[in-house]
Coordinates of C-alpha atoms and ligand atoms in Angstrom, one line a residue:
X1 CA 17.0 71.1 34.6
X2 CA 20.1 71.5 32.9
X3 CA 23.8 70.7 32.4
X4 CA 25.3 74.2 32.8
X5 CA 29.0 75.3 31.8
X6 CA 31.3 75.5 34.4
X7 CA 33.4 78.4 34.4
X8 CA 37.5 77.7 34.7
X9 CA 40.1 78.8 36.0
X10 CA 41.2 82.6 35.0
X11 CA 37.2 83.7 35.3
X12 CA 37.1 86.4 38.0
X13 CA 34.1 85.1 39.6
X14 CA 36.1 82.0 40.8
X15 CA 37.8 84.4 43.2
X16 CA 34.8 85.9 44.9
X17 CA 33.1 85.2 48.2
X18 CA 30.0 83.9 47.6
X19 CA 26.6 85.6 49.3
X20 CA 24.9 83.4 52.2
X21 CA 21.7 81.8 51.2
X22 CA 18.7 83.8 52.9
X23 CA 15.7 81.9 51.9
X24 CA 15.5 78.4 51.7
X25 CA 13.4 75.9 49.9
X26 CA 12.4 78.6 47.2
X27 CA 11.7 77.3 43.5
X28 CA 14.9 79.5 42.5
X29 CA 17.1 77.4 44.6
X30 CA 15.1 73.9 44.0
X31 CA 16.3 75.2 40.2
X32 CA 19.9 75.9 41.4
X33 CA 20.4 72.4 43.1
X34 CA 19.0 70.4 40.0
X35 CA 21.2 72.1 38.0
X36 CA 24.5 71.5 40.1
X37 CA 23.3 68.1 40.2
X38 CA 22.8 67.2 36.4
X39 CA 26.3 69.3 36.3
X40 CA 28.0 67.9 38.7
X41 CA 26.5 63.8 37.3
X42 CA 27.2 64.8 33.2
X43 CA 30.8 65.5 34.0
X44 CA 31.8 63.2 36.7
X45 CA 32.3 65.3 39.2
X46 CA 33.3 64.5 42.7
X47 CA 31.8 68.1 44.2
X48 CA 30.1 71.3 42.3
X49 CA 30.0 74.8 44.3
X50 CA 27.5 77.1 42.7
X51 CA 29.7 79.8 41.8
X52 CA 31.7 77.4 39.3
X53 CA 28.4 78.0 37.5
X54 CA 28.2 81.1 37.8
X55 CA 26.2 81.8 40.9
X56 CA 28.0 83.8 43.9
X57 CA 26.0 81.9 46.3
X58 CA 27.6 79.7 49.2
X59 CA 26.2 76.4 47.9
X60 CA 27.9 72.7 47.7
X61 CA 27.2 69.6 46.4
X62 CA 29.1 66.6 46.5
X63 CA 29.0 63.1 46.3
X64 CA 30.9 59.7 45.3
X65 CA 29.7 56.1 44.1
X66 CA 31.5 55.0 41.4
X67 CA 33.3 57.5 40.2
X68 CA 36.0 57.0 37.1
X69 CA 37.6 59.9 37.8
X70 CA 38.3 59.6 40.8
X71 CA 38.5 55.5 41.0
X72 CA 40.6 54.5 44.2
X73 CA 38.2 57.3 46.4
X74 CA 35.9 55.8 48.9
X75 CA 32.0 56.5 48.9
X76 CA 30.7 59.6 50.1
X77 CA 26.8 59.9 50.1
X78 CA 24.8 62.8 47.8
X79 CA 25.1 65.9 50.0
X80 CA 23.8 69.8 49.3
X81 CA 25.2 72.0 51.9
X82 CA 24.3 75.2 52.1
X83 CA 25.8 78.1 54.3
X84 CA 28.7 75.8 55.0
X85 CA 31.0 75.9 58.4
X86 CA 34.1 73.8 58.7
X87 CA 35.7 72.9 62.4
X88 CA 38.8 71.0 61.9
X89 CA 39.3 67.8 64.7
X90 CA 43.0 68.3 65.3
X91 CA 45.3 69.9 63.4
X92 CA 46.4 66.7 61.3
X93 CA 46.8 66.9 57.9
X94 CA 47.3 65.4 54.8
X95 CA 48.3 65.6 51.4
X96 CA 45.9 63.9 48.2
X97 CA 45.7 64.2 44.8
X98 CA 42.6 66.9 43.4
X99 CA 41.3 67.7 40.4
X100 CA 38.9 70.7 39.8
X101 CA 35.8 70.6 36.8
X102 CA 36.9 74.2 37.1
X103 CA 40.5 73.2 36.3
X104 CA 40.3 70.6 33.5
X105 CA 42.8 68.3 32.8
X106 CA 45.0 68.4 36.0
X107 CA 46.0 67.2 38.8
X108 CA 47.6 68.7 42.2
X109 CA 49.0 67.4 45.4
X110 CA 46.9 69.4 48.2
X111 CA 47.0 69.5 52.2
X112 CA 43.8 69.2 53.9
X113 CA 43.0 68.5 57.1
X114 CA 42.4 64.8 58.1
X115 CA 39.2 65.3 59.9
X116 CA 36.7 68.0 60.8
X117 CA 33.4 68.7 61.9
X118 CA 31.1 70.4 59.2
X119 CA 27.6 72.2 59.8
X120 CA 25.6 74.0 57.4
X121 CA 21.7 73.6 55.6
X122 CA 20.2 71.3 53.5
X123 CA 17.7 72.6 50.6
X124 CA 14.9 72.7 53.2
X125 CA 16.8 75.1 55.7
X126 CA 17.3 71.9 58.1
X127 CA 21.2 72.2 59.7
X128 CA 23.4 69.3 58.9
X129 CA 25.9 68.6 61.4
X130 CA 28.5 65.8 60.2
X131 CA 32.0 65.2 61.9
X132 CA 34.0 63.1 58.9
X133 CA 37.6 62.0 57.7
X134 CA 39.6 61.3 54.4
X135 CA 38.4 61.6 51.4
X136 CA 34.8 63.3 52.6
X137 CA 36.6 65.9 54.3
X138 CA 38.8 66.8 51.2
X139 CA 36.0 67.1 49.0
X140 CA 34.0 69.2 51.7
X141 CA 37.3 71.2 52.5
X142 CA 37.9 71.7 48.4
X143 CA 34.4 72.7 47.4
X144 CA 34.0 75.4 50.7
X145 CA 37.6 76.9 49.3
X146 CA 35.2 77.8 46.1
X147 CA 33.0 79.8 48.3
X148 CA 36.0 81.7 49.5
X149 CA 37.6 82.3 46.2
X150 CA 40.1 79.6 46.6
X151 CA 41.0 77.4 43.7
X152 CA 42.9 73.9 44.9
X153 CA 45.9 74.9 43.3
X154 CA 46.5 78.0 45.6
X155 CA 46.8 75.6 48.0
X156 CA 49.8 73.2 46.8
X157 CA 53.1 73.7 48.5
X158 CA 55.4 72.3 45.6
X159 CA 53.7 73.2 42.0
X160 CA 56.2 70.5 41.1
X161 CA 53.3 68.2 42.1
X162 CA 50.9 69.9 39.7
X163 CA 50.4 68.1 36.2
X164 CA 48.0 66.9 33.3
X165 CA 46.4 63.7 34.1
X166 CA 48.0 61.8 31.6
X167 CA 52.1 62.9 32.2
X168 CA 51.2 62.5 36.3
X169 CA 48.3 59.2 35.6
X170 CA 49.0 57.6 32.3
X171 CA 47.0 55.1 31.3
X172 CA 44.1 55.5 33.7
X173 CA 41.4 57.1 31.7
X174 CA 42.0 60.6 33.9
X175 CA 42.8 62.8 30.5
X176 CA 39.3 64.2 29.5
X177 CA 37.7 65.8 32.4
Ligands
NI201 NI1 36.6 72.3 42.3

């Protein structure tokens, strides 16, 4: 297990569509999750995808407790998804404030859809099936857009609302992710 560098923003494999997972439960994807997870936990992360590590593969994690970066966000459980689907419920949608690991330092306004219905694999190969809203469904919504190539600020309508932490958030401990 290991705390791996995350790749930013400007590295070409950031805008690659990541493989499928074929085999499950394998001890080369055990070794993948722990990784993303003592990644993902060392740098405060609210979500890792495996290829910000380096690894095209169509792998999540995410999670939230108490989180200082992100310290308003309500709890979202420890979650691996694997071969990830996304069904939005509606077509409401709604804007939030994202940061990246991936994109260190900033802040974007971002659209998302309110609520969806997501479906993919756990480590094991057993499907997950999970219909959420709010804050779970940004961070499920931000870290599939890795899998796709898509970095959250190809998604911002007005790069006006795009900024360091500390000119957009000053004062609230945001500057050193
Ligand atoms: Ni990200």
């Amino acid at each position: 297990m290991a705390v791996r560098p995350v790749l930013k923003m400007g590295d070409p494999l950031l805008f690659e569509v990541a493989r499928p997972v074929e085999r499950f439960d394998t001890p080369e994807l055990r070794a993948l999750l722990v990784d993303m997870h003592d990644t993902m936990m060392a740098l405060n992360g609210a979500g890792l995808a495996a290829p910000q590590i380096g690894v095209s593969l169509q792998v999540v994690v995410f999670g939230l407790e108490h989180n200082p970066r992100y310290p308003q966000a309500e709890q979202v459980p420890y979650t691996v998804l694997i071969n990830p689907e996304l069904e939005p419920l509606g077509d409401d949608m709604e804007e939030g404030w994202e940061g990246c690991l991936s994109v260190p330092g900033m802040r974007g306004l971002v659209p998302r859809f309110k609520r969806l219905r997501y479906r993919g694999y756990d480590s094991l190969g057993q499907p997950i099936e999970r219909s959420v809203e709010g804050f779970h469904a940004r961070v499920v919504q931000h870290e599939v857009d890795h899998l796709r190539g898509i970095l959250y600020p190809m998604r911002i309508r007005d790069l006006r609302n795009f900024g360091f932490n500390e000119t957009l958030f000053p004062g609230q401990g945001l500057a050193d992710d």
